Amino acid sequence: MTVAHVHPQQPAGVSTETYASVAVTGAARSGGRRKRVRRNWSGWWFVGPFMLVFGLVFVAPLLYAMYLSFFRETLVGGNSFVGLENYAKAMVDPKFWEAMLRVSIFLLVQVPIMLGLALFAALALDSARLRWVPFYRLSIFLPYAVPGVVAVMIWGYMYGSQFGLVADINRFFGVELPSPLAENFILLSIGNIVTWEFVGYNMLIFFSALKAVPQELYEAAEIDGAGTFRTIFSIKLPSIRGAMVIATIFSVIGSFQLFNEPSILQTIAPNSITTYFTPNLYAFNLSFAGSQFNYAAAIAIVSGVITMVVAYLVQLAGEKNEKKA
């Protein structure tokens, strides 16, 4: 005897074939109605203001700088289109490449030191062996809250060998310490200021990532008998690898954008900081002191492209290490 399969929602008295035919027809009509549903654009009310501001403060200046870089202003004839001439000039400009080499050295030395200190501080605060953690966390972060200009002025006064802390030490002990504002030490002195400013910022990124590590991993490590250093290298550091990549990318971008510190220190150390000390300082002096707006725009575009390429390579390296883990 054959048993008919009855759908749970099939009404009594209606055959299985009839119910299936009606269900298929209803589904087809429902599908047709779904196709005719109008697209909902309400999301643009939320992202629209951001897109408008983003376009005005980022895209529009960028496009205008690119536009300027294709022209050259002359006393006779005014503004004339020169194509890629400004970019070709930048490619062989020794001042620009000297500035780029200087910030590259700064990046390779300062960024690892700064991130290492920030990571050490975050691991110490997360170790649960310190008392008054909020106090230490706020103390380390506090320099980041100081405006960059004020921070440079504070350190600039302490660096002074004629009027500041170094001068006082020289007079008190009767010694002659090397001036931090001398040409051989100025990059190191700027690195010290930047490290002082941004250790707390990066420490907060690492500390927040450490707080997001699942507690079960620590419990499993404790059961396995893992010590402090084993837990750090096998659980904590692999878990915050993404945060370290983000902090490194931010630091790379910040190094190529170095401007405030050399610009302000230049007033008290003019012999140590040239007008082309960094790419940004070079572009600034070209445009506002040399009135070479078009060439300055080309320098800025080339600097931006180099920064993007380096930041992208750092991101690729981070993703590659993430896949290996």
PDB file of N, CA, C and O in Angstrom, residues 41-108:
ATOM      1  N   TRP A  41      17.441  53.535  -0.548  1.00  0.00           N
ATOM      2  CA  TRP A  41      18.583  54.459  -0.555  1.00  0.00           C
ATOM      3  C   TRP A  41      18.752  55.170   0.785  1.00  0.00           C
ATOM      4  O   TRP A  41      19.518  56.129   0.891  1.00  0.00           O
ATOM      5  N   SER A  42      18.019  54.707   1.814  1.00  0.00           N
ATOM      6  CA  SER A  42      18.067  55.436   3.087  1.00  0.00           C
ATOM      7  C   SER A  42      19.462  55.412   3.715  1.00  0.00           C
ATOM      8  O   SER A  42      19.809  56.297   4.497  1.00  0.00           O
ATOM      9  N   GLY A  43      20.271  54.402   3.367  1.00  0.00           N
ATOM     10  CA  GLY A  43      21.625  54.326   3.927  1.00  0.00           C
ATOM     11  C   GLY A  43      22.482  55.532   3.570  1.00  0.00           C
ATOM     12  O   GLY A  43      23.385  55.926   4.326  1.00  0.00           O
ATOM     13  N   TRP A  44      22.191  56.136   2.419  1.00  0.00           N
ATOM     14  CA  TRP A  44      22.984  57.286   1.993  1.00  0.00           C
ATOM     15  C   TRP A  44      22.755  58.504   2.888  1.00  0.00           C
ATOM     16  O   TRP A  44      23.588  59.410   2.916  1.00  0.00           O
ATOM     17  N   TRP A  45      21.618  58.540   3.613  1.00  0.00           N
ATOM     18  CA  TRP A  45      21.414  59.641   4.554  1.00  0.00           C
ATOM     19  C   TRP A  45      22.413  59.574   5.699  1.00  0.00           C
ATOM     20  O   TRP A  45      22.715  60.583   6.332  1.00  0.00           O
ATOM     21  N   PHE A  46      22.903  58.364   5.982  1.00  0.00           N
ATOM     22  CA  PHE A  46      23.864  58.208   7.075  1.00  0.00           C
ATOM     23  C   PHE A  46      25.292  58.431   6.596  1.00  0.00           C
ATOM     24  O   PHE A  46      26.097  59.034   7.297  1.00  0.00           O
ATOM     25  N   VAL A  47      25.625  57.900   5.417  1.00  0.00           N
ATOM     26  CA  VAL A  47      27.011  58.044   4.941  1.00  0.00           C
ATOM     27  C   VAL A  47      27.194  59.304   4.103  1.00  0.00           C
ATOM     28  O   VAL A  47      28.327  59.714   3.844  1.00  0.00           O
ATOM     29  N   GLY A  48      26.090  59.907   3.697  1.00  0.00           N
ATOM     30  CA  GLY A  48      26.178  61.093   2.845  1.00  0.00           C
ATOM     31  C   GLY A  48      26.984  62.236   3.450  1.00  0.00           C
ATOM     32  O   GLY A  48      27.881  62.778   2.789  1.00  0.00           O
ATOM     33  N   PRO A  49      26.697  62.646   4.711  1.00  0.00           N
ATOM     34  CA  PRO A  49      27.494  63.734   5.309  1.00  0.00           C
ATOM     35  C   PRO A  49      28.973  63.435   5.347  1.00  0.00           C
ATOM     36  O   PRO A  49      29.805  64.303   5.074  1.00  0.00           O
ATOM     37  N   PHE A  50      29.319  62.176   5.681  1.00  0.00           N
ATOM     38  CA  PHE A  50      30.739  61.828   5.702  1.00  0.00           C
ATOM     39  C   PHE A  50      31.352  61.913   4.299  1.00  0.00           C
ATOM     40  O   PHE A  50      32.457  62.447   4.118  1.00  0.00           O
ATOM     41  N   MET A  51      30.614  61.375   3.314  1.00  0.00           N
ATOM     42  CA  MET A  51      31.139  61.399   1.953  1.00  0.00           C
ATOM     43  C   MET A  51      31.315  62.832   1.461  1.00  0.00           C
ATOM     44  O   MET A  51      32.273  63.144   0.738  1.00  0.00           O
ATOM     45  N   LEU A  52      30.397  63.713   1.872  1.00  0.00           N
ATOM     46  CA  LEU A  52      30.499  65.114   1.461  1.00  0.00           C
ATOM     47  C   LEU A  52      31.753  65.765   2.058  1.00  0.00           C
ATOM     48  O   LEU A  52      32.536  66.412   1.347  1.00  0.00           O
ATOM     49  N   VAL A  53      31.948  65.571   3.368  1.00  0.00           N
ATOM     50  CA  VAL A  53      33.133  66.153   4.026  1.00  0.00           C
ATOM     51  C   VAL A  53      34.402  65.518   3.481  1.00  0.00           C
ATOM     52  O   VAL A  53      35.406  66.204   3.226  1.00  0.00           O
ATOM     53  N   PHE A  54      34.373  64.203   3.268  1.00  0.00           N
ATOM     54  CA  PHE A  54      35.544  63.490   2.731  1.00  0.00           C
ATOM     55  C   PHE A  54      35.915  64.035   1.351  1.00  0.00           C
ATOM     56  O   PHE A  54      37.095  64.239   1.039  1.00  0.00           O
ATOM     57  N   GLY A  55      34.900  64.294   0.550  1.00  0.00           N
ATOM     58  CA  GLY A  55      35.165  64.824  -0.783  1.00  0.00           C
ATOM     59  C   GLY A  55      35.741  66.230  -0.751  1.00  0.00           C
ATOM     60  O   GLY A  55      36.644  66.567  -1.526  1.00  0.00           O
ATOM     61  N   LEU A  56      35.241  67.051   0.192  1.00  0.00           N
ATOM     62  CA  LEU A  56      35.688  68.443   0.257  1.00  0.00           C
ATOM     63  C   LEU A  56      37.085  68.586   0.851  1.00  0.00           C
ATOM     64  O   LEU A  56      37.884  69.404   0.379  1.00  0.00           O
ATOM     65  N   VAL A  57      37.376  67.815   1.910  1.00  0.00           N
ATOM     66  CA  VAL A  57      38.642  68.026   2.622  1.00  0.00           C
ATOM     67  C   VAL A  57      39.744  67.074   2.180  1.00  0.00           C
ATOM     68  O   VAL A  57      40.912  67.283   2.528  1.00  0.00           O
ATOM     69  N   PHE A  58      39.403  66.024   1.432  1.00  0.00           N
ATOM     70  CA  PHE A  58      40.446  65.079   1.020  1.00  0.00           C
ATOM     71  C   PHE A  58      40.548  64.960  -0.498  1.00  0.00           C
ATOM     72  O   PHE A  58      41.614  65.187  -1.077  1.00  0.00           O
ATOM     73  N   VAL A  59      39.443  64.621  -1.138  1.00  0.00           N
ATOM     74  CA  VAL A  59      39.501  64.368  -2.575  1.00  0.00           C
ATOM     75  C   VAL A  59      39.751  65.658  -3.359  1.00  0.00           C
ATOM     76  O   VAL A  59      40.617  65.704  -4.251  1.00  0.00           O
ATOM     77  N   ALA A  60      39.005  66.714  -3.014  1.00  0.00           N
ATOM     78  CA  ALA A  60      39.139  67.966  -3.767  1.00  0.00           C
ATOM     79  C   ALA A  60      40.546  68.566  -3.665  1.00  0.00           C
ATOM     80  O   ALA A  60      41.142  68.923  -4.698  1.00  0.00           O
ATOM     81  N   PRO A  61      41.157  68.689  -2.458  1.00  0.00           N
ATOM     82  CA  PRO A  61      42.540  69.193  -2.398  1.00  0.00           C
ATOM     83  C   PRO A  61      43.527  68.310  -3.146  1.00  0.00           C
ATOM     84  O   PRO A  61      44.481  68.811  -3.758  1.00  0.00           O
ATOM     85  N   LEU A  62      43.297  66.994  -3.090  1.00  0.00           N
ATOM     86  CA  LEU A  62      44.201  66.081  -3.786  1.00  0.00           C
ATOM     87  C   LEU A  62      44.131  66.290  -5.303  1.00  0.00           C
ATOM     88  O   LEU A  62      45.166  66.365  -5.990  1.00  0.00           O
ATOM     89  N   LEU A  63      42.918  66.403  -5.805  1.00  0.00           N
ATOM     90  CA  LEU A  63      42.748  66.626  -7.243  1.00  0.00           C
ATOM     91  C   LEU A  63      43.325  67.985  -7.651  1.00  0.00           C
ATOM     92  O   LEU A  63      43.927  68.118  -8.726  1.00  0.00           O
ATOM     93  N   TYR A  64      43.144  68.995  -6.788  1.00  0.00           N
ATOM     94  CA  TYR A  64      43.676  70.326  -7.105  1.00  0.00           C
ATOM     95  C   TYR A  64      45.207  70.314  -7.109  1.00  0.00           C
ATOM     96  O   TYR A  64      45.841  70.961  -7.964  1.00  0.00           O
ATOM     97  N   ALA A  65      45.798  69.576  -6.146  1.00  0.00           N
ATOM     98  CA  ALA A  65      47.264  69.467  -6.129  1.00  0.00           C
ATOM     99  C   ALA A  65      47.773  68.763  -7.382  1.00  0.00           C
ATOM    100  O   ALA A  65      48.793  69.167  -7.972  1.00  0.00           O
ATOM    101  N   MET A  66      47.069  67.725  -7.824  1.00  0.00           N
ATOM    102  CA  MET A  66      47.471  67.032  -9.051  1.00  0.00           C
ATOM    103  C   MET A  66      47.347  67.968 -10.252  1.00  0.00           C
ATOM    104  O   MET A  66      48.196  67.963 -11.152  1.00  0.00           O
ATOM    105  N   TYR A  67      46.285  68.765 -10.247  1.00  0.00           N
ATOM    106  CA  TYR A  67      46.100  69.728 -11.334  1.00  0.00           C
ATOM    107  C   TYR A  67      47.250  70.743 -11.361  1.00  0.00           C
ATOM    108  O   TYR A  67      47.823  71.032 -12.414  1.00  0.00           O
ATOM    109  N   LEU A  68      47.618  71.271 -10.189  1.00  0.00           N
ATOM    110  CA  LEU A  68      48.701  72.257 -10.123  1.00  0.00           C
ATOM    111  C   LEU A  68      50.026  71.671 -10.582  1.00  0.00           C
ATOM    112  O   LEU A  68      50.856  72.379 -11.182  1.00  0.00           O
ATOM    113  N   SER A  69      50.227  70.376 -10.281  1.00  0.00           N
ATOM    114  CA  SER A  69      51.532  69.770 -10.578  1.00  0.00           C
ATOM    115  C   SER A  69      51.807  69.663 -12.077  1.00  0.00           C
ATOM    116  O   SER A  69      52.954  69.410 -12.463  1.00  0.00           O
ATOM    117  N   PHE A  70      50.802  69.820 -12.903  1.00  0.00           N
ATOM    118  CA  PHE A  70      50.997  69.723 -14.358  1.00  0.00           C
ATOM    119  C   PHE A  70      51.256  71.087 -15.009  1.00  0.00           C
ATOM    120  O   PHE A  70      51.304  71.180 -16.230  1.00  0.00           O
ATOM    121  N   PHE A  71      51.423  72.130 -14.170  1.00  0.00           N
ATOM    122  CA  PHE A  71      51.621  73.475 -14.721  1.00  0.00           C
ATOM    123  C   PHE A  71      52.908  74.070 -14.172  1.00  0.00           C
ATOM    124  O   PHE A  71      53.489  73.586 -13.185  1.00  0.00           O
ATOM    125  N   ARG A  72      53.339  75.130 -14.797  1.00  0.00           N
ATOM    126  CA  ARG A  72      54.503  75.896 -14.331  1.00  0.00           C
ATOM    127  C   ARG A  72      54.183  77.369 -14.499  1.00  0.00           C
ATOM    128  O   ARG A  72      53.743  77.793 -15.575  1.00  0.00           O
ATOM    129  N   GLU A  73      54.423  78.129 -13.428  1.00  0.00           N
ATOM    130  CA  GLU A  73      54.141  79.555 -13.470  1.00  0.00           C
ATOM    131  C   GLU A  73      55.421  80.320 -13.782  1.00  0.00           C
ATOM    132  O   GLU A  73      56.451  80.138 -13.118  1.00  0.00           O
ATOM    133  N   THR A  74      55.353  81.155 -14.771  1.00  0.00           N
ATOM    134  CA  THR A  74      56.500  81.973 -15.163  1.00  0.00           C
ATOM    135  C   THR A  74      56.120  83.441 -15.119  1.00  0.00           C
ATOM    136  O   THR A  74      54.933  83.795 -15.190  1.00  0.00           O
ATOM    137  N   LEU A  75      57.141  84.299 -14.980  1.00  0.00           N
ATOM    138  CA  LEU A  75      56.883  85.737 -14.922  1.00  0.00           C
ATOM    139  C   LEU A  75      56.313  86.238 -16.247  1.00  0.00           C
ATOM    140  O   LEU A  75      55.460  87.121 -16.279  1.00  0.00           O
ATOM    141  N   VAL A  76      56.804  85.656 -17.326  1.00  0.00           N
ATOM    142  CA  VAL A  76      56.307  86.036 -18.647  1.00  0.00           C
ATOM    143  C   VAL A  76      55.489  84.874 -19.208  1.00  0.00           C
ATOM    144  O   VAL A  76      55.995  83.775 -19.389  1.00  0.00           O
ATOM    145  N   GLY A  77      54.234  85.096 -19.419  1.00  0.00           N
ATOM    146  CA  GLY A  77      53.389  84.040 -19.972  1.00  0.00           C
ATOM    147  C   GLY A  77      52.444  83.417 -18.978  1.00  0.00           C
ATOM    148  O   GLY A  77      51.523  82.702 -19.373  1.00  0.00           O
ATOM    149  N   GLY A  78      52.670  83.676 -17.661  1.00  0.00           N
ATOM    150  CA  GLY A  78      51.763  83.153 -16.642  1.00  0.00           C
ATOM    151  C   GLY A  78      51.851  81.644 -16.488  1.00  0.00           C
ATOM    152  O   GLY A  78      52.921  81.040 -16.658  1.00  0.00           O
ATOM    153  N   ASN A  79      50.719  81.027 -16.183  1.00  0.00           N
ATOM    154  CA  ASN A  79      50.665  79.587 -15.950  1.00  0.00           C
ATOM    155  C   ASN A  79      50.601  78.842 -17.277  1.00  0.00           C
ATOM    156  O   ASN A  79      49.741  79.127 -18.118  1.00  0.00           O
ATOM    157  N   SER A  80      51.487  77.887 -17.467  1.00  0.00           N
ATOM    158  CA  SER A  80      51.486  77.124 -18.721  1.00  0.00           C
ATOM    159  C   SER A  80      51.556  75.636 -18.413  1.00  0.00           C
ATOM    160  O   SER A  80      52.212  75.209 -17.454  1.00  0.00           O
ATOM    161  N   PHE A  81      50.875  74.859 -19.237  1.00  0.00           N
ATOM    162  CA  PHE A  81      50.844  73.403 -19.054  1.00  0.00           C
ATOM    163  C   PHE A  81      52.191  72.800 -19.451  1.00  0.00           C
ATOM    164  O   PHE A  81      52.686  73.039 -20.555  1.00  0.00           O
ATOM    165  N   VAL A  82      52.793  72.007 -18.535  1.00  0.00           N
ATOM    166  CA  VAL A  82      54.107  71.403 -18.825  1.00  0.00           C
ATOM    167  C   VAL A  82      54.072  69.887 -18.696  1.00  0.00           C
ATOM    168  O   VAL A  82      55.122  69.239 -18.753  1.00  0.00           O
ATOM    169  N   GLY A  83      52.889  69.315 -18.516  1.00  0.00           N
ATOM    170  CA  GLY A  83      52.785  67.852 -18.424  1.00  0.00           C
ATOM    171  C   GLY A  83      53.485  67.297 -17.198  1.00  0.00           C
ATOM    172  O   GLY A  83      53.250  67.752 -16.073  1.00  0.00           O
ATOM    173  N   LEU A  84      54.380  66.327 -17.405  1.00  0.00           N
ATOM    174  CA  LEU A  84      55.072  65.655 -16.304  1.00  0.00           C
ATOM    175  C   LEU A  84      56.432  66.272 -15.990  1.00  0.00           C
ATOM    176  O   LEU A  84      57.261  65.639 -15.330  1.00  0.00           O
ATOM    177  N   GLU A  85      56.665  67.475 -16.447  1.00  0.00           N
ATOM    178  CA  GLU A  85      57.979  68.100 -16.245  1.00  0.00           C
ATOM    179  C   GLU A  85      58.329  68.242 -14.772  1.00  0.00           C
ATOM    180  O   GLU A  85      59.482  67.986 -14.371  1.00  0.00           O
ATOM    181  N   ASN A  86      57.356  68.646 -13.948  1.00  0.00           N
ATOM    182  CA  ASN A  86      57.639  68.798 -12.519  1.00  0.00           C
ATOM    183  C   ASN A  86      57.975  67.461 -11.866  1.00  0.00           C
ATOM    184  O   ASN A  86      58.826  67.393 -10.967  1.00  0.00           O
ATOM    185  N   TYR A  87      57.329  66.396 -12.320  1.00  0.00           N
ATOM    186  CA  TYR A  87      57.624  65.063 -11.763  1.00  0.00           C
ATOM    187  C   TYR A  87      59.013  64.605 -12.199  1.00  0.00           C
ATOM    188  O   TYR A  87      59.750  63.992 -11.414  1.00  0.00           O
ATOM    189  N   ALA A  88      59.363  64.892 -13.445  1.00  0.00           N
ATOM    190  CA  ALA A  88      60.710  64.536 -13.916  1.00  0.00           C
ATOM    191  C   ALA A  88      61.773  65.296 -13.133  1.00  0.00           C
ATOM    192  O   ALA A  88      62.838  64.751 -12.805  1.00  0.00           O
ATOM    193  N   LYS A  89      61.473  66.540 -12.822  1.00  0.00           N
ATOM    194  CA  LYS A  89      62.413  67.344 -12.029  1.00  0.00           C
ATOM    195  C   LYS A  89      62.570  66.770 -10.617  1.00  0.00           C
ATOM    196  O   LYS A  89      63.674  66.739 -10.061  1.00  0.00           O
ATOM    197  N   ALA A  90      61.445  66.316 -10.046  1.00  0.00           N
ATOM    198  CA  ALA A  90      61.500  65.735  -8.700  1.00  0.00           C
ATOM    199  C   ALA A  90      62.319  64.453  -8.669  1.00  0.00           C
ATOM    200  O   ALA A  90      63.003  64.159  -7.687  1.00  0.00           O
ATOM    201  N   MET A  91      62.283  63.683  -9.763  1.00  0.00           N
ATOM    202  CA  MET A  91      63.002  62.411  -9.801  1.00  0.00           C
ATOM    203  C   MET A  91      64.514  62.601  -9.724  1.00  0.00           C
ATOM    204  O   MET A  91      65.237  61.700  -9.289  1.00  0.00           O
ATOM    205  N   VAL A  92      65.000  63.756 -10.146  1.00  0.00           N
ATOM    206  CA  VAL A  92      66.461  63.986 -10.137  1.00  0.00           C
ATOM    207  C   VAL A  92      66.834  65.112  -9.175  1.00  0.00           C
ATOM    208  O   VAL A  92      67.953  65.623  -9.244  1.00  0.00           O
ATOM    209  N   ASP A  93      65.929  65.467  -8.287  1.00  0.00           N
ATOM    210  CA  ASP A  93      66.198  66.544  -7.334  1.00  0.00           C
ATOM    211  C   ASP A  93      66.960  65.975  -6.135  1.00  0.00           C
ATOM    212  O   ASP A  93      66.394  65.220  -5.333  1.00  0.00           O
ATOM    213  N   PRO A  94      68.234  66.308  -5.947  1.00  0.00           N
ATOM    214  CA  PRO A  94      69.007  65.729  -4.822  1.00  0.00           C
ATOM    215  C   PRO A  94      68.473  66.154  -3.466  1.00  0.00           C
ATOM    216  O   PRO A  94      68.575  65.387  -2.496  1.00  0.00           O
ATOM    217  N   LYS A  95      67.910  67.353  -3.369  1.00  0.00           N
ATOM    218  CA  LYS A  95      67.369  67.802  -2.080  1.00  0.00           C
ATOM    219  C   LYS A  95      66.170  66.933  -1.659  1.00  0.00           C
ATOM    220  O   LYS A  95      66.038  66.561  -0.488  1.00  0.00           O
ATOM    221  N   PHE A  96      65.313  66.639  -2.625  1.00  0.00           N
ATOM    222  CA  PHE A  96      64.138  65.821  -2.308  1.00  0.00           C
ATOM    223  C   PHE A  96      64.557  64.424  -1.857  1.00  0.00           C
ATOM    224  O   PHE A  96      64.051  63.903  -0.851  1.00  0.00           O
ATOM    225  N   TRP A  97      65.513  63.815  -2.569  1.00  0.00           N
ATOM    226  CA  TRP A  97      65.900  62.449  -2.211  1.00  0.00           C
ATOM    227  C   TRP A  97      66.729  62.411  -0.937  1.00  0.00           C
ATOM    228  O   TRP A  97      66.710  61.425  -0.208  1.00  0.00           O
ATOM    229  N   GLU A  98      67.464  63.487  -0.654  1.00  0.00           N
ATOM    230  CA  GLU A  98      68.167  63.555   0.639  1.00  0.00           C
ATOM    231  C   GLU A  98      67.156  63.609   1.781  1.00  0.00           C
ATOM    232  O   GLU A  98      67.331  62.950   2.818  1.00  0.00           O
ATOM    233  N   ALA A  99      66.091  64.393   1.584  1.00  0.00           N
ATOM    234  CA  ALA A  99      65.036  64.462   2.600  1.00  0.00           C
ATOM    235  C   ALA A  99      64.340  63.113   2.749  1.00  0.00           C
ATOM    236  O   ALA A  99      64.043  62.664   3.872  1.00  0.00           O
ATOM    237  N   MET A 100      64.095  62.448   1.628  1.00  0.00           N
ATOM    238  CA  MET A 100      63.426  61.137   1.689  1.00  0.00           C
ATOM    239  C   MET A 100      64.317  60.096   2.376  1.00  0.00           C
ATOM    240  O   MET A 100      63.838  59.266   3.157  1.00  0.00           O
ATOM    241  N   LEU A 101      65.624  60.158   2.104  1.00  0.00           N
ATOM    242  CA  LEU A 101      66.554  59.239   2.778  1.00  0.00           C
ATOM    243  C   LEU A 101      66.584  59.504   4.280  1.00  0.00           C
ATOM    244  O   LEU A 101      66.621  58.571   5.091  1.00  0.00           O
ATOM    245  N   ARG A 102      66.527  60.769   4.656  1.00  0.00           N
ATOM    246  CA  ARG A 102      66.577  61.127   6.088  1.00  0.00           C
ATOM    247  C   ARG A 102      65.348  60.576   6.832  1.00  0.00           C
ATOM    248  O   ARG A 102      65.488  60.004   7.914  1.00  0.00           O
ATOM    249  N   VAL A 103      64.156  60.736   6.255  1.00  0.00           N
ATOM    250  CA  VAL A 103      62.971  60.217   6.950  1.00  0.00           C
ATOM    251  C   VAL A 103      62.941  58.681   6.911  1.00  0.00           C
ATOM    252  O   VAL A 103      62.365  58.049   7.801  1.00  0.00           O
ATOM    253  N   SER A 104      63.565  58.078   5.893  1.00  0.00           N
ATOM    254  CA  SER A 104      63.635  56.609   5.856  1.00  0.00           C
ATOM    255  C   SER A 104      64.513  56.087   6.988  1.00  0.00           C
ATOM    256  O   SER A 104      64.163  55.101   7.658  1.00  0.00           O
ATOM    257  N   ILE A 105      65.665  56.751   7.206  1.00  0.00           N
ATOM    258  CA  ILE A 105      66.524  56.371   8.336  1.00  0.00           C
ATOM    259  C   ILE A 105      65.792  56.591   9.657  1.00  0.00           C
ATOM    260  O   ILE A 105      65.838  55.748  10.565  1.00  0.00           O
ATOM    261  N   PHE A 106      65.107  57.716   9.736  1.00  0.00           N
ATOM    262  CA  PHE A 106      64.320  58.022  10.940  1.00  0.00           C
ATOM    263  C   PHE A 106      63.290  56.919  11.193  1.00  0.00           C
ATOM    264  O   PHE A 106      63.119  56.457  12.324  1.00  0.00           O
ATOM    265  N   LEU A 107      62.629  56.494  10.142  1.00  0.00           N
ATOM    266  CA  LEU A 107      61.597  55.445  10.249  1.00  0.00           C
ATOM    267  C   LEU A 107      62.202  54.129  10.737  1.00  0.00           C
ATOM    268  O   LEU A 107      61.667  53.470  11.631  1.00  0.00           O
ATOM    269  N   LEU A 108      63.334  53.748  10.150  1.00  0.00           N
ATOM    270  CA  LEU A 108      63.932  52.446  10.474  1.00  0.00           C
ATOM    271  C   LEU A 108      64.474  52.400  11.902  1.00  0.00           C
ATOM    272  O   LEU A 108      64.558  51.322  12.495  1.00  0.00           O
TER     273      LEU A 108
END
